[in-house]
mmCIF file of C-alpha atoms in Angstrom:
data_model
loop_
_atom_site.group_PDB
_atom_site.id
_atom_site.type_symbol
_atom_site.label_atom_id
_atom_site.label_comp_id
_atom_site.label_asym_id
_atom_site.label_seq_id
_atom_site.Cartn_x
_atom_site.Cartn_y
_atom_site.Cartn_z
ATOM 1 C CA UNK W 94 9.662 -15.503 -18.833
ATOM 2 C CA UNK W 95 9.269 -12.939 -16.137
ATOM 3 C CA UNK W 96 7.898 -14.108 -12.685
ATOM 4 C CA UNK W 97 5.444 -11.493 -11.743
ATOM 5 C CA UNK W 98 5.006 -12.858 -8.274
ATOM 6 C CA UNK W 99 8.637 -12.459 -7.423
ATOM 7 C CA UNK W 100 9.982 -9.295 -8.994
ATOM 8 C CA UNK W 101 13.418 -7.931 -8.170
ATOM 9 C CA UNK W 102 13.789 -4.503 -9.830
ATOM 10 C CA UNK W 103 16.675 -2.221 -9.094
ATOM 11 C CA UNK W 104 15.897 1.157 -7.561
ATOM 12 C CA UNK W 105 16.791 2.829 -10.988
ATOM 13 C CA UNK W 106 14.034 0.585 -12.715
ATOM 14 C CA UNK W 107 11.444 1.438 -9.867
ATOM 15 C CA UNK W 108 12.430 5.179 -10.192
ATOM 16 C CA UNK W 109 11.585 5.006 -13.907
ATOM 17 C CA UNK W 110 7.924 4.112 -13.252
ATOM 18 C CA UNK W 111 5.453 6.931 -12.717
ATOM 19 C CA UNK W 112 4.247 7.809 -9.255
ATOM 20 C CA UNK W 113 0.773 6.776 -10.099
ATOM 21 C CA UNK W 114 2.030 3.607 -11.752
ATOM 22 C CA UNK W 115 3.597 2.663 -8.408
ATOM 23 C CA UNK W 116 0.400 3.570 -6.604
ATOM 24 C CA UNK W 117 -1.590 1.467 -9.103
ATOM 25 C CA UNK W 118 0.420 -1.568 -8.327
ATOM 26 C CA UNK W 119 0.558 -0.807 -4.583
ATOM 27 C CA UNK W 120 -3.185 -0.533 -4.384
ATOM 28 C CA UNK W 121 -3.318 -4.255 -5.268
ATOM 29 C CA UNK W 122 -0.457 -5.172 -2.888
ATOM 30 C CA UNK W 123 -2.186 -3.352 0.006
ATOM 31 C CA UNK W 124 -5.551 -4.917 -0.805
ATOM 32 C CA UNK W 125 -4.118 -8.473 -0.948
ATOM 33 C CA UNK W 126 -2.551 -7.991 2.450
ATOM 34 C CA UNK W 127 -5.814 -6.826 3.901
ATOM 35 C CA UNK W 128 -7.650 -9.746 2.401
ATOM 36 C CA UNK W 129 -5.118 -12.172 3.593
ATOM 37 C CA UNK W 130 -5.260 -10.614 7.104
ATOM 38 C CA UNK W 131 -8.975 -10.741 7.201
ATOM 39 C CA UNK W 132 -9.153 -14.373 6.017
ATOM 40 C CA UNK W 133 -6.762 -15.469 8.651
ATOM 41 C CA UNK W 134 -8.528 -13.514 11.415
ATOM 42 C CA UNK W 135 -11.330 -15.821 11.857
ATOM 43 C CA UNK W 136 -14.437 -17.396 10.238
ATOM 44 C CA UNK W 137 -16.360 -14.761 8.309
ATOM 45 C CA UNK W 138 -19.029 -14.814 5.594
ATOM 46 C CA UNK W 139 -17.892 -13.598 2.136
ATOM 47 C CA UNK W 140 -20.047 -10.553 2.587
ATOM 48 C CA UNK W 141 -18.398 -9.609 5.842
ATOM 49 C CA UNK W 142 -14.973 -10.193 4.307
ATOM 50 C CA UNK W 143 -15.837 -7.971 1.435
ATOM 51 C CA UNK W 144 -17.193 -5.206 3.761
ATOM 52 C CA UNK W 145 -14.207 -5.381 5.999
ATOM 53 C CA UNK W 146 -11.838 -5.227 3.020
ATOM 54 C CA UNK W 147 -13.467 -2.079 1.780
ATOM 55 C CA UNK W 148 -13.230 -0.509 5.119
ATOM 56 C CA UNK W 149 -9.480 -1.263 5.293
ATOM 57 C CA UNK W 150 -8.557 -0.128 1.781
ATOM 58 C CA UNK W 151 -10.550 2.978 1.551
ATOM 59 C CA UNK W 152 -8.515 6.201 1.363
ATOM 60 C CA UNK W 153 -9.515 7.438 4.858
ATOM 61 C CA UNK W 154 -8.255 4.182 6.506
ATOM 62 C CA UNK W 155 -5.137 4.225 4.375
ATOM 63 C CA UNK W 156 -4.398 7.785 5.569
ATOM 64 C CA UNK W 157 -4.679 6.653 9.127
ATOM 65 C CA UNK W 158 -2.336 3.767 8.181
ATOM 66 C CA UNK W 159 0.080 6.300 6.778
ATOM 67 C CA UNK W 160 0.168 8.337 9.980
ATOM 68 C CA UNK W 161 1.086 5.256 12.010
ATOM 69 C CA UNK W 162 3.538 3.929 9.449
ATOM 70 C CA UNK W 163 5.580 7.112 8.821
ATOM 71 C CA UNK W 164 7.885 6.971 11.933
ATOM 72 C CA UNK W 165 9.133 3.553 11.009
ATOM 73 C CA UNK W 166 10.138 4.246 7.392
ATOM 74 C CA UNK W 167 13.732 4.601 6.128
ATOM 75 C CA UNK W 168 14.593 7.658 4.024
ATOM 76 C CA UNK W 169 14.378 5.669 0.826
ATOM 77 C CA UNK W 170 10.882 4.448 1.867
ATOM 78 C CA UNK W 171 9.758 7.964 2.801
ATOM 79 C CA UNK W 172 10.974 9.152 -0.677
ATOM 80 C CA UNK W 173 8.704 6.584 -2.304
ATOM 81 C CA UNK W 174 5.838 7.652 0.063
ATOM 82 C CA UNK W 175 6.392 11.259 -0.782
ATOM 83 C CA UNK W 176 6.408 10.495 -4.522
ATOM 84 C CA UNK W 177 2.958 9.052 -4.332
ATOM 85 C CA UNK W 178 1.614 11.629 -1.787
ATOM 86 C CA UNK W 179 2.781 14.479 -3.994
ATOM 87 C CA UNK W 180 1.308 12.988 -7.172
ATOM 88 C CA UNK W 181 -1.261 15.158 -9.061
ATOM 89 C CA UNK W 182 -4.480 13.123 -9.207
ATOM 90 C CA UNK W 183 -7.452 14.301 -11.242
ATOM 91 C CA UNK W 184 -10.219 13.077 -8.898
ATOM 92 C CA UNK W 185 -10.678 12.361 -5.299
ATOM 93 C CA UNK W 186 -13.576 10.152 -4.034
ATOM 94 C CA UNK W 187 -16.320 11.939 -2.044
ATOM 95 C CA UNK W 188 -15.593 9.915 0.995
ATOM 96 C CA UNK W 189 -12.118 11.333 1.458
ATOM 97 C CA UNK W 190 -10.507 14.718 1.717
ATOM 98 C CA UNK W 191 -7.725 15.607 -0.716
ATOM 99 C CA UNK W 192 -5.214 15.302 2.097
ATOM 100 C CA UNK W 193 -6.440 11.849 3.030
ATOM 101 C CA UNK W 194 -6.401 10.761 -0.626
ATOM 102 C CA UNK W 195 -2.823 12.074 -1.037
ATOM 103 C CA UNK W 196 -1.609 10.016 2.011
ATOM 104 C CA UNK W 197 -3.411 6.950 0.652
ATOM 105 C CA UNK W 198 -1.649 7.420 -2.752
ATOM 106 C CA UNK W 199 1.597 7.659 -0.800
ATOM 107 C CA UNK W 200 0.964 4.404 0.999
ATOM 108 C CA UNK W 201 0.184 2.607 -2.270
ATOM 109 C CA UNK W 202 3.203 4.107 -4.041
ATOM 110 C CA UNK W 203 5.444 2.813 -1.168
ATOM 111 C CA UNK W 204 3.954 -0.669 -1.268
ATOM 112 C CA UNK W 205 4.122 -0.710 -5.002
ATOM 113 C CA UNK W 206 7.840 0.228 -4.969
ATOM 114 C CA UNK W 207 8.731 -2.240 -2.205
ATOM 115 C CA UNK W 208 6.931 -4.983 -4.126
ATOM 116 C CA UNK W 209 8.851 -4.320 -7.273
ATOM 117 C CA UNK W 210 12.219 -4.233 -5.291
ATOM 118 C CA UNK W 211 11.325 -7.702 -3.981
ATOM 119 C CA UNK W 212 11.121 -6.554 -0.362
ATOM 120 C CA UNK W 213 8.042 -8.536 0.678
ATOM 121 C CA UNK W 214 9.456 -9.098 4.133
ATOM 122 C CA UNK W 215 9.573 -5.245 4.684
ATOM 123 C CA UNK W 216 6.099 -4.808 3.238
ATOM 124 C CA UNK W 217 4.818 -7.556 5.761
ATOM 125 C CA UNK W 218 6.727 -5.934 8.628
ATOM 126 C CA UNK W 219 5.233 -2.465 8.119
ATOM 127 C CA UNK W 220 1.711 -3.962 7.556
ATOM 128 C CA UNK W 221 1.834 -6.096 10.750
ATOM 129 C CA UNK W 222 3.490 -3.320 12.870
ATOM 130 C CA UNK W 223 0.839 -0.756 11.945
ATOM 131 C CA UNK W 224 -2.049 -3.260 12.574
ATOM 132 C CA UNK W 225 -0.725 -3.956 16.102
ATOM 133 C CA UNK W 226 -0.394 -0.215 16.978
#
C-alpha cells in the first residue's frame, strides 16, 4: 500500500504530472504549512485562525512569497516554479492580477513537486526562511 504522507517519487515521475496537477497538490502542502505555523504562533480563536490562513494562502500573498523565495531556489526548483507559473489557467480570482496568480501557481507547483520528491526538509526550509524575511 502506498504511504501518501511519505512519498518519494523520482524526478521522472514528478515530470510526468501536469503543471496544474503539481499546483493542485502544492496548494494543499502550502496551506497545511500555513495552518501549522498559525497554530503554533499563539492562542487564537478558530475564526482568527481561519481568517489568517486565508490571508496567507490567497494568490496575492503567495505572489509576495514567491518574490522572497526565488533567490534561494536551485535550478531544479526554479524549473518546477516556472512550470507552474507558465501554466495556462482558465480563470483568475478577482482579488488577484493574472501575474500574481501565475506566481502563486508557481509556488504551489514547486511545493507539490518537492512534496512528491520527499523533500519535506527543503519545503520547510524555504517556508521558514521566507517567513523570517
